[in-house]
Coordinates of C-alpha atoms in Angstrom, one line a residue:
M4 CA 12.7 -39.9 15.1
K5 CA 9.5 -40.5 17.0
P6 CA 6.4 -38.5 16.3
R7 CA 6.5 -36.8 19.7
A8 CA 10.1 -35.7 19.2
L9 CA 9.3 -34.5 15.6
K10 CA 6.4 -32.5 17.0
T11 CA 8.5 -30.9 19.7
M12 CA 11.3 -30.1 17.2
L13 CA 8.9 -28.4 14.9
L14 CA 7.6 -26.3 17.8
L15 CA 11.1 -25.4 18.7
L16 CA 11.9 -24.3 15.1
I17 CA 8.7 -22.3 14.9
F18 CA 9.6 -20.7 18.2
I19 CA 13.1 -19.8 17.0
I20 CA 11.8 -18.3 13.7
S21 CA 9.2 -16.4 15.6
N22 CA 11.8 -15.1 18.0
A23 CA 14.0 -14.0 15.1
L24 CA 11.0 -12.2 13.5
G25 CA 10.4 -10.3 16.7
S26 CA 7.0 -11.9 17.4
S27 CA 7.9 -13.7 20.6
A28 CA 8.8 -10.9 22.9
I29 CA 7.0 -12.4 25.9
S30 CA 8.7 -11.5 29.2
L31 CA 8.5 -14.2 31.9
N32 CA 10.4 -14.8 35.2
L33 CA 10.2 -18.6 35.6
T34 CA 12.7 -21.3 36.7
M35 CA 13.5 -24.5 35.0
E36 CA 12.6 -26.2 38.3
A37 CA 9.0 -25.8 37.2
F38 CA 9.6 -28.2 34.3
L39 CA 12.3 -30.6 35.3
D40 CA 14.2 -31.9 38.3
G41 CA 17.6 -30.3 37.8
P42 CA 19.6 -27.0 38.3
A43 CA 17.6 -23.8 38.1
I44 CA 18.0 -21.7 35.0
W45 CA 16.3 -18.4 35.2
L46 CA 14.4 -17.3 32.2
S47 CA 14.7 -13.7 33.2
N48 CA 15.4 -12.5 29.7
G49 CA 12.1 -13.9 28.4
V50 CA 11.1 -17.1 26.7
N51 CA 13.3 -17.2 23.6
A52 CA 15.5 -19.4 21.5
G53 CA 18.6 -18.7 23.6
N54 CA 16.9 -19.9 26.8
L55 CA 15.7 -23.1 25.1
L56 CA 19.1 -23.9 23.7
A57 CA 20.6 -23.3 27.1
F58 CA 18.1 -25.8 28.6
L59 CA 19.0 -28.3 25.9
N60 CA 22.7 -28.1 26.7
V61 CA 22.0 -28.7 30.4
S62 CA 19.8 -31.7 29.6
S63 CA 22.0 -33.2 26.9
S64 CA 23.3 -35.8 29.3
E65 CA 20.0 -37.6 28.9
G66 CA 20.5 -38.0 25.1
F67 CA 19.2 -35.7 22.5
G68 CA 17.2 -38.5 20.9
E69 CA 15.6 -39.9 24.1
D70 CA 12.0 -39.3 25.0
G71 CA 13.0 -37.6 28.3
V72 CA 14.4 -34.3 27.1
W73 CA 11.6 -34.0 24.4
E74 CA 8.9 -34.7 26.9
R75 CA 10.2 -32.0 29.2
I76 CA 10.5 -29.5 26.4
G77 CA 6.9 -30.5 25.4
E78 CA 5.8 -29.9 29.0
M79 CA 7.4 -26.6 29.1
W80 CA 5.8 -25.6 25.8
R81 CA 2.4 -26.7 26.9
L82 CA 2.7 -24.7 30.1
V83 CA 3.9 -21.5 28.3
R84 CA 1.3 -22.1 25.6
G85 CA -1.5 -22.4 28.0
K86 CA -0.5 -19.6 30.4
V87 CA 0.9 -17.0 27.9
V88 CA 0.6 -17.8 24.2
A89 CA -3.1 -19.0 24.2
P90 CA -4.5 -15.9 26.0
V91 CA -2.5 -13.6 23.7
M92 CA -3.8 -15.6 20.7
R93 CA -7.4 -15.4 21.9
L94 CA -7.1 -11.7 22.3
A95 CA -5.6 -11.3 18.9
T96 CA -8.3 -13.5 17.4
V97 CA -11.1 -11.5 18.9
M98 CA -9.5 -8.2 17.7
C99 CA -9.1 -9.7 14.2
M100 CA -12.7 -10.9 14.2
I101 CA -13.9 -7.3 15.1
M102 CA -11.7 -5.7 12.4
S103 CA -12.8 -8.3 9.8
V104 CA -16.5 -7.4 10.4
M105 CA -15.7 -3.7 10.2
L106 CA -13.8 -4.3 6.9
L107 CA -16.6 -6.5 5.5
L108 CA -19.3 -3.9 6.3
E109 CA -17.2 -1.2 4.6
F110 CA -16.8 -3.3 1.5
V111 CA -20.5 -4.0 1.4
F112 CA -21.4 -0.4 1.8
M113 CA -19.0 0.8 -1.0
S114 CA -20.1 -2.0 -3.3
V115 CA -23.8 -1.3 -2.8
V116 CA -23.3 2.4 -3.5
S117 CA -21.2 1.8 -6.5
L118 CA -23.5 -0.8 -8.1
G119 CA -26.5 1.3 -7.2
V120 CA -25.0 4.3 -9.0
K121 CA -24.1 2.2 -12.0
F122 CA -27.5 0.5 -12.5
L123 CA -29.8 3.3 -11.4
R124 CA -27.7 5.8 -13.5
R125 CA -27.5 8.2 -10.6
K126 CA -23.9 9.3 -11.1
P127 CA -23.1 12.5 -9.3
E128 CA -21.9 14.3 -12.4
M129 CA -25.5 14.1 -13.8
K130 CA -26.5 16.7 -11.3
Y131 CA -24.4 19.3 -13.1
K132 CA -24.8 21.0 -16.4
W133 CA -22.1 19.8 -18.8
E134 CA -21.6 22.0 -21.8
A135 CA -18.5 22.2 -24.0
L136 CA -16.9 25.6 -23.9
K137 CA -17.2 27.5 -27.2
E138 CA -15.2 30.5 -28.4
D139 CA -17.1 33.7 -27.9
L140 CA -17.3 36.0 -31.0
E141 CA -16.7 39.1 -28.9
L142 CA -14.5 37.7 -26.1
G143 CA -12.6 35.3 -28.3
T144 CA -10.5 32.8 -26.4
S145 CA -10.7 34.9 -23.2
A146 CA -14.0 33.1 -22.6
F147 CA -11.9 30.1 -21.7
P148 CA -10.6 29.9 -18.1
M149 CA -6.8 30.0 -17.6
V150 CA -5.4 26.6 -17.0
L151 CA -2.1 25.6 -15.5
V152 CA -0.7 22.1 -16.0
Q153 CA 2.0 21.1 -13.6
I154 CA 4.5 18.3 -14.4
P155 CA 6.9 17.5 -11.5
M156 CA 9.8 15.4 -12.7
F157 CA 12.7 13.5 -11.1
N158 CA 15.1 11.7 -13.4
E159 CA 12.2 10.8 -15.7
K160 CA 14.5 9.8 -18.6
E161 CA 12.1 7.3 -20.1
V162 CA 8.9 9.3 -20.0
Y163 CA 9.8 13.0 -20.1
K164 CA 9.1 13.4 -23.8
L165 CA 5.8 11.5 -23.6
S166 CA 4.7 13.6 -20.6
I167 CA 5.5 17.0 -21.9
G168 CA 4.2 16.1 -25.4
A169 CA 0.9 14.9 -23.9
A170 CA 0.4 18.1 -21.9
C171 CA 1.2 20.2 -24.9
G172 CA -1.3 18.2 -27.0
L173 CA -4.2 19.1 -24.8
T174 CA -7.2 20.6 -26.7
W175 CA -7.3 24.1 -25.3
P176 CA -6.5 27.6 -26.6
R177 CA -2.7 28.1 -26.5
D178 CA -3.0 31.6 -25.0
R179 CA -5.1 30.2 -22.1
I180 CA -2.8 27.4 -20.9
I181 CA 0.5 27.4 -19.1
I182 CA 2.6 24.3 -18.7
Q183 CA 5.0 24.2 -15.8
V184 CA 7.7 21.6 -15.8
L185 CA 9.3 21.4 -12.3
D186 CA 12.5 19.4 -12.8
D187 CA 14.1 18.0 -9.6
S188 CA 16.4 15.7 -11.6
T189 CA 19.8 14.9 -10.0
D190 CA 21.2 13.5 -13.2
P191 CA 22.7 16.4 -15.2
I192 CA 22.2 14.5 -18.5
V193 CA 18.5 14.0 -17.9
K194 CA 18.1 17.6 -16.7
A195 CA 19.6 18.9 -19.9
M196 CA 17.4 16.6 -22.0
V197 CA 14.2 17.9 -20.3
E198 CA 15.3 21.5 -20.7
L199 CA 15.9 21.0 -24.4
E200 CA 12.5 19.4 -24.8
C201 CA 10.8 22.4 -23.2
K202 CA 12.7 24.8 -25.5
A203 CA 11.6 22.7 -28.5
W204 CA 8.0 23.2 -27.5
V205 CA 8.5 26.9 -26.8
S206 CA 9.7 27.3 -30.4
K207 CA 6.4 25.8 -31.5
G208 CA 4.5 28.5 -29.7
M209 CA 3.6 26.7 -26.4
N210 CA 3.6 28.6 -23.2
I211 CA 5.8 26.2 -21.3
K212 CA 8.0 27.1 -18.2
Y213 CA 11.0 25.1 -17.2
E214 CA 11.8 25.5 -13.5
V215 CA 14.4 24.0 -11.2
R216 CA 14.9 24.3 -7.4
S217 CA 18.0 24.4 -5.3
N218 CA 16.6 21.7 -3.0
R219 CA 13.7 19.2 -3.0
K220 CA 12.2 20.5 0.2
G221 CA 8.5 19.8 0.2
Y222 CA 8.8 17.5 -2.8
K223 CA 5.6 17.9 -4.9
A224 CA 3.9 20.0 -2.2
D225 CA 6.3 22.9 -2.9
C226 CA 5.4 23.1 -6.5
S227 CA 2.3 25.3 -6.3
C228 CA 2.4 28.6 -8.1
S229 CA 0.8 32.0 -7.5
S230 CA -3.0 32.1 -7.7
T231 CA -2.7 35.0 -10.1
L232 CA -2.3 32.4 -12.9
G233 CA -6.1 32.3 -13.4
I234 CA -9.5 31.1 -12.3
W235 CA -8.8 27.4 -12.6
K236 CA -5.7 25.3 -11.9
M237 CA -5.2 21.8 -13.3
L238 CA -2.8 19.6 -11.4
I239 CA -1.7 16.5 -13.1
W240 CA 1.1 15.2 -10.9
N241 CA 3.5 12.9 -12.7
F242 CA 1.5 13.5 -15.9
P243 CA 1.8 10.0 -17.6
G244 CA 1.9 11.0 -21.2
D245 CA 0.0 9.6 -24.2
F246 CA 0.9 5.9 -23.9
A247 CA -1.1 2.8 -23.0
V248 CA -1.3 1.6 -19.4
N249 CA 1.3 -1.2 -18.9
F250 CA -1.0 -3.5 -17.0
G251 CA -0.2 -6.3 -19.3
E252 CA 3.5 -6.0 -19.0
C253 CA 3.8 -8.7 -16.3
L254 CA 1.7 -10.6 -13.8
M255 CA 2.5 -8.0 -11.0
T256 CA 1.1 -5.1 -13.0
R257 CA -2.1 -7.1 -13.8
I258 CA -2.6 -7.7 -10.1
Q259 CA -2.0 -4.0 -9.4
K260 CA -4.6 -3.1 -12.0
M261 CA -7.2 -5.2 -10.1
S262 CA -6.6 -3.2 -6.9
L263 CA -6.6 0.1 -8.6
D264 CA -9.7 -0.7 -10.6
Y265 CA -11.5 -1.4 -7.3
H266 CA -10.1 1.8 -5.8
F267 CA -11.3 4.0 -8.6
K268 CA -14.5 2.2 -9.7
V269 CA -15.8 1.5 -6.1
E270 CA -14.0 3.6 -3.4
Q271 CA -13.7 6.8 -5.3
E272 CA -17.2 6.6 -6.9
A273 CA -18.8 5.7 -3.6
G274 CA -17.2 8.6 -1.8
S275 CA -18.1 11.0 -4.6
S276 CA -21.7 9.8 -4.7
T277 CA -22.4 9.9 -0.9
F278 CA -20.4 12.6 0.7
A279 CA -18.8 14.4 -2.3
F280 CA -15.4 13.4 -1.0
F281 CA -12.6 11.0 -1.9
G282 CA -8.9 11.0 -1.4
F283 CA -7.3 12.8 -4.3
N284 CA -4.3 10.7 -5.3
G285 CA -2.5 13.4 -7.3
T286 CA -3.2 12.3 -10.8
A287 CA -5.6 13.9 -13.4
G288 CA -7.2 16.3 -10.9
V289 CA -8.8 19.6 -11.8
W290 CA -8.7 22.1 -8.9
R291 CA -10.1 25.6 -8.5
I292 CA -7.4 28.0 -7.3
S293 CA -9.8 29.3 -4.7
A294 CA -10.3 25.8 -3.2
I295 CA -6.5 25.4 -2.8
D296 CA -6.1 28.8 -1.3
E297 CA -9.0 28.4 1.1
A298 CA -7.7 25.0 2.3
G299 CA -4.3 26.6 3.2
G300 CA -2.3 25.6 0.1
W301 CA 0.0 22.7 -0.3
K302 CA 1.7 21.3 2.8
D303 CA 4.8 19.1 3.0
R304 CA 4.1 17.6 6.4
T305 CA 3.3 14.1 5.0
T306 CA 4.2 12.1 1.9
V307 CA 0.6 12.2 0.7
E308 CA 0.3 16.0 0.2
D309 CA -2.4 15.4 -2.4
M310 CA -4.6 13.6 0.1
D311 CA -3.8 16.2 2.7
L312 CA -5.0 19.0 0.5
A313 CA -8.2 17.1 -0.4
V314 CA -9.1 16.5 3.2
R315 CA -8.6 20.1 4.2
A316 CA -10.5 21.4 1.2
S317 CA -13.4 19.0 2.0
L318 CA -13.5 20.3 5.6
K319 CA -13.9 23.8 4.2
G320 CA -17.1 22.7 2.4
W321 CA -15.7 22.0 -1.1
K322 CA -17.3 19.2 -3.0
F323 CA -15.4 16.6 -5.0
L324 CA -16.7 15.0 -8.1
Y325 CA -15.3 11.8 -9.5
V326 CA -15.9 11.4 -13.3
G327 CA -15.1 7.7 -14.0
D328 CA -15.9 7.9 -17.7
L329 CA -12.9 10.0 -18.5
K330 CA -9.9 7.7 -19.0
V331 CA -6.4 9.0 -18.1
K332 CA -3.5 6.8 -19.1
S333 CA -0.8 6.1 -16.5
E334 CA 2.0 3.7 -15.7
L335 CA 2.2 1.0 -13.1
P336 CA 5.4 0.1 -11.3
S337 CA 6.7 -3.1 -12.9
N338 CA 9.6 -3.6 -10.5
F339 CA 8.7 -5.1 -7.1
K340 CA 11.1 -2.9 -5.0
A341 CA 9.7 0.2 -6.7
Y342 CA 6.2 -0.9 -6.0
R343 CA 7.1 -1.7 -2.4
H344 CA 8.5 1.8 -1.9
Q345 CA 5.4 3.4 -3.5
Q346 CA 3.1 1.4 -1.2
H347 CA 5.2 2.4 1.8
R348 CA 4.9 6.0 1.0
W349 CA 1.2 5.9 0.3
T350 CA 0.3 3.8 3.4
C351 CA 2.6 5.5 5.8
G352 CA 1.6 9.0 4.7
A353 CA -2.1 8.2 5.0
A354 CA -1.7 6.9 8.5
N355 CA 0.4 9.9 9.5
L356 CA -2.2 12.2 8.0
F357 CA -4.9 10.5 10.1
R358 CA -2.8 11.2 13.2
K359 CA -2.3 14.8 12.4
M360 CA -5.8 15.6 11.2
A361 CA -8.1 13.6 13.5
L362 CA -8.8 16.5 15.9
D363 CA -9.1 19.0 13.0
I364 CA -11.8 16.8 11.4
V365 CA -13.7 16.6 14.7
R366 CA -13.5 20.4 15.2
A367 CA -14.5 21.3 11.6
K368 CA -17.5 23.6 11.5
D369 CA -18.3 23.7 7.8
V370 CA -19.4 20.1 7.3
S371 CA -22.0 17.8 8.8
I372 CA -21.4 15.3 11.6
W373 CA -22.1 12.5 9.1
K374 CA -19.4 13.7 6.8
K375 CA -17.0 13.9 9.7
L376 CA -17.9 10.4 10.7
Y377 CA -17.4 9.2 7.1
V378 CA -13.9 10.8 6.8
L379 CA -12.8 9.7 10.2
Y380 CA -14.2 6.2 10.4
S381 CA -14.7 4.9 6.8
F382 CA -12.0 6.8 4.9
F383 CA -9.2 6.9 7.4
F384 CA -9.7 4.3 10.2
V385 CA -11.2 1.3 8.3
R386 CA -9.6 1.8 4.9
K387 CA -6.2 3.2 5.9
I388 CA -5.6 1.5 9.2
V389 CA -7.8 -1.5 9.9
S390 CA -7.5 -3.0 6.4
H391 CA -3.7 -3.3 6.5
V392 CA -3.5 -4.4 10.1
V393 CA -6.1 -7.2 9.9
T394 CA -4.9 -8.5 6.6
F395 CA -1.4 -9.1 7.9
F396 CA -2.2 -10.3 11.4
L397 CA -5.2 -12.5 10.6
Y398 CA -4.0 -14.2 7.4
C399 CA -0.3 -14.2 7.9
V400 CA 0.1 -14.5 11.7
V401 CA -3.0 -15.6 13.7
I402 CA -4.2 -18.3 11.3
P403 CA -0.8 -19.9 10.8
T404 CA 0.1 -19.7 14.5
S405 CA -3.2 -21.2 15.5
V406 CA -2.2 -24.6 14.1
V407 CA 0.4 -25.0 17.0
V408 CA -2.0 -23.6 19.6
P409 CA -4.9 -26.0 19.8
E410 CA -6.4 -24.0 22.7
V411 CA -7.4 -21.3 20.2
S412 CA -10.2 -21.8 17.7
I413 CA -10.9 -19.4 14.9
P414 CA -14.6 -19.4 13.6
I415 CA -15.0 -20.6 10.1
W416 CA -16.8 -17.4 9.1
V417 CA -13.6 -15.4 9.9
V418 CA -11.3 -17.8 8.0
V419 CA -13.5 -18.5 5.0
H420 CA -16.8 -16.6 4.7
I421 CA -15.5 -13.0 5.2
P422 CA -12.5 -13.2 2.9
T423 CA -14.5 -15.0 0.3
T424 CA -17.2 -12.3 0.4
I425 CA -14.7 -9.5 0.1
S426 CA -12.9 -11.3 -2.8
L427 CA -16.2 -11.7 -4.6
L428 CA -17.1 -8.0 -4.1
N429 CA -13.8 -7.2 -5.7
A430 CA -14.3 -9.7 -8.5
I431 CA -17.6 -8.1 -9.5
R432 CA -15.8 -5.0 -10.6
N433 CA -12.8 -7.0 -12.1
A434 CA -14.7 -9.5 -14.1
S435 CA -12.0 -9.7 -16.8
S436 CA -9.4 -10.6 -14.2
I437 CA -11.4 -13.0 -12.0
H438 CA -9.1 -15.9 -12.9
L439 CA -6.3 -14.0 -11.2
M440 CA -8.2 -13.6 -7.9
P441 CA -6.3 -16.4 -6.0
L442 CA -3.0 -14.8 -7.1
W443 CA -4.3 -11.4 -6.1
I444 CA -5.1 -12.6 -2.6
L445 CA -1.7 -14.2 -2.0
F446 CA 0.1 -11.1 -3.5
E447 CA -1.9 -8.7 -1.3
N448 CA -1.3 -10.7 1.8
V449 CA 2.5 -10.5 1.2
M450 CA 2.2 -6.7 0.6
S451 CA 0.1 -6.4 3.8
M452 CA 3.3 -7.1 5.8
H453 CA 4.9 -3.9 4.3
R454 CA 1.7 -1.9 4.5
M455 CA 1.1 -2.9 8.2
K456 CA 4.7 -1.8 9.0
A457 CA 4.2 1.5 7.1
T458 CA 0.9 2.0 9.0
M459 CA 2.6 1.7 12.3
I460 CA 5.4 4.0 11.3
G461 CA 2.9 6.6 10.2
L462 CA 0.8 6.4 13.4
L463 CA 3.8 6.5 15.7
E464 CA 5.7 9.0 13.5
A465 CA 8.8 6.9 13.5
K466 CA 12.1 7.9 11.9
S467 CA 11.3 7.0 8.4
V468 CA 7.8 8.5 8.4
N469 CA 8.7 11.1 5.7
E470 CA 10.9 8.7 3.6
W471 CA 10.3 9.5 -0.1
V472 CA 11.6 7.3 -2.9
V473 CA 10.4 8.4 -6.3
T474 CA 8.6 5.6 -8.2
E475 CA 10.6 4.4 -11.1
K476 CA 9.0 4.9 -14.5
L477 CA 10.0 3.0 -17.6
G478 CA 7.7 4.3 -20.3
D479 CA 8.4 2.4 -23.6
A480 CA 11.7 1.0 -22.3
P481 CA 10.4 -2.6 -22.3
K482 CA 9.5 -2.2 -26.0
A483 CA 12.6 -0.4 -27.3
K484 CA 16.1 0.5 -26.2
P485 CA 16.6 4.0 -24.8
E486 CA 18.0 6.5 -27.2
N487 CA 20.8 7.6 -25.0
Q488 CA 23.0 4.5 -24.2
I489 CA 25.1 6.6 -21.8
L490 CA 22.3 6.2 -19.2
E491 CA 22.4 2.4 -19.3
K492 CA 23.7 0.5 -16.3
P493 CA 24.6 -3.2 -15.9
P494 CA 21.7 -5.6 -15.3
T495 CA 20.6 -6.3 -11.8
R496 CA 22.3 -9.3 -10.2
F497 CA 20.3 -12.0 -8.6
K498 CA 21.5 -11.3 -5.0
E499 CA 20.3 -7.7 -5.4
R500 CA 16.8 -9.0 -6.0
L501 CA 16.6 -10.9 -2.8
N502 CA 14.1 -9.7 -0.1
F503 CA 15.2 -11.3 3.1
L504 CA 12.1 -10.3 5.2
E505 CA 9.8 -12.2 2.8
L506 CA 12.1 -15.2 2.8
E507 CA 12.3 -15.3 6.6
F508 CA 8.5 -15.1 6.9
G509 CA 8.1 -17.7 4.2
V510 CA 10.2 -20.1 6.4
F511 CA 7.9 -19.4 9.4
L512 CA 4.8 -20.2 7.3
L513 CA 6.4 -23.3 5.9
L514 CA 7.1 -24.7 9.4
C515 CA 3.6 -23.9 10.5
A516 CA 2.1 -25.6 7.5
S517 CA 4.3 -28.7 8.0
Y518 CA 3.3 -28.9 11.6
N519 CA -0.3 -28.7 10.6
V520 CA 0.1 -31.5 8.0
V521 CA 1.7 -33.9 10.6
F522 CA -0.3 -33.0 13.8
G523 CA -3.1 -30.7 12.8
L524 CA -6.9 -31.3 13.0
N525 CA -7.8 -29.0 10.1
Y526 CA -6.7 -28.3 6.6
Y527 CA -5.2 -24.8 7.1
F528 CA -2.0 -26.2 5.7
I529 CA -3.4 -25.9 2.1
Y530 CA -3.7 -22.1 2.4
I531 CA -0.5 -21.7 4.5
Y532 CA 1.6 -23.6 2.0
L533 CA 0.3 -21.4 -0.8
Q534 CA 1.0 -18.3 1.2
A535 CA 4.5 -19.5 2.1
F536 CA 5.1 -20.1 -1.6
A537 CA 4.0 -16.5 -2.4
F538 CA 6.4 -15.2 0.2
F539 CA 9.3 -17.3 -1.3
V540 CA 8.5 -16.2 -4.8
M541 CA 8.5 -12.5 -3.9
G542 CA 11.5 -13.0 -1.5
L543 CA 13.5 -14.4 -4.4
G544 CA 12.6 -11.5 -6.6
L545 CA 10.7 -13.6 -9.1
V546 CA 7.9 -11.0 -9.7
G547 CA 7.9 -8.0 -11.9
R548 CA 10.6 -6.7 -14.2
H549 CA 14.2 -6.4 -13.0
T550 CA 15.9 -3.1 -13.7
S551 CA 19.3 -1.7 -12.9
N552 CA 18.3 1.3 -10.9
S553 CA 15.6 0.0 -8.7

């Protein structure tokens, strides 16, 4: 096949894949007479694969391998590319450039604050007087504030013992602590096991309450108890238990740890140090009951009820303090589909909360205009919206597509300098994992497809905006067999691991890279091939652990 025919065929394949992925919904009203001397075929349904195939059938008399038909297809593509595709690509490139600069400035701001706090030793907790509580000779243990520990559960067969045991092992006077286990389990065997564990601790003298609900309305947001329980309220959602973080379980958990380390060490610390605010993520938080009550209590309007409460409390003037020196053990999802569901819930919920609270933030009277600007622009718009949109569209759509649209040129500082700087800023706080940075970039780019989709669902309040899938927890399951073999299910079959959206997008990137190798004027194919490989690996379910109930 001649190079011209090969080039046109690759363009046609890319166009077909793009159409299948829904990225070619360009509505035109042209006739084939503009491109060849023959019968008119109206493209009234838009430029898509069906129209092109119809055109090929009409022109097949000239021979599929002849230069004539390929030249005419090439002419049609050049006209559509110049009149429609190129202008859209230029607009997308400009938007991605603007968003990239916004994201870079946000990363620089957070990193400067975080590093400044670390090296100048100006951590916000140093402003406060920290003294260990001591038992008063006259008041006895009543000098200690009443503490409530809440442990929501949902079929937590692998970790329920560890979670309850860790909560009961807290160093605090037993008569000044209440442990509430809210069990929403649907598995009757698991529910019975959790109840028996609670009774066992009651027999040891612990003040532990086992509660169930008739329905899961409100999910965790409906767990709050009466404020008569005391002065303080400790909320440790999905209390992880006294076991080591499983970041070394597989490559996927190690990559997750890199993202979470940056989130806590940089984002949370920067917010706490500048505006005494950060997004509470529901784990290991200590709340005053008065703060919860003044903020309006827990609300189930989004899937990020923890963040919702934090924003409302902050707008009432309450200050948040991040104490990074206190380590709380937790568990990372080691199954890809479980991780994908978790990220959808977090991303969609944050975008939806932004939609619901933007005007409330603007109208808030108890905080300064600078704090409003920080919450609206930095916390919500850049980190929860822009970051997901630009990561997907720039690195997974615009750059790959630009190789077949020579009219569009992307500046080198957008393609190389900005992502390199952001990666280096992340690497500074993840020095022990710097060798995994290339894999982290490719993994995050694949996940950006799901996060971008979740962001749009949240902003538009689409049908699945409140979709809630509980993140699977395995506890010590990878190390030992579960005690109760009745709960075991057959291993996951290969076809159940397949993720077709990732596979389809991988094909699209593979075609773009191949076109760039044969006809391109740059070396984008090196990156695009690597990114396509990442999509294929995740599409084939070759990441994380594979469990039967994911």
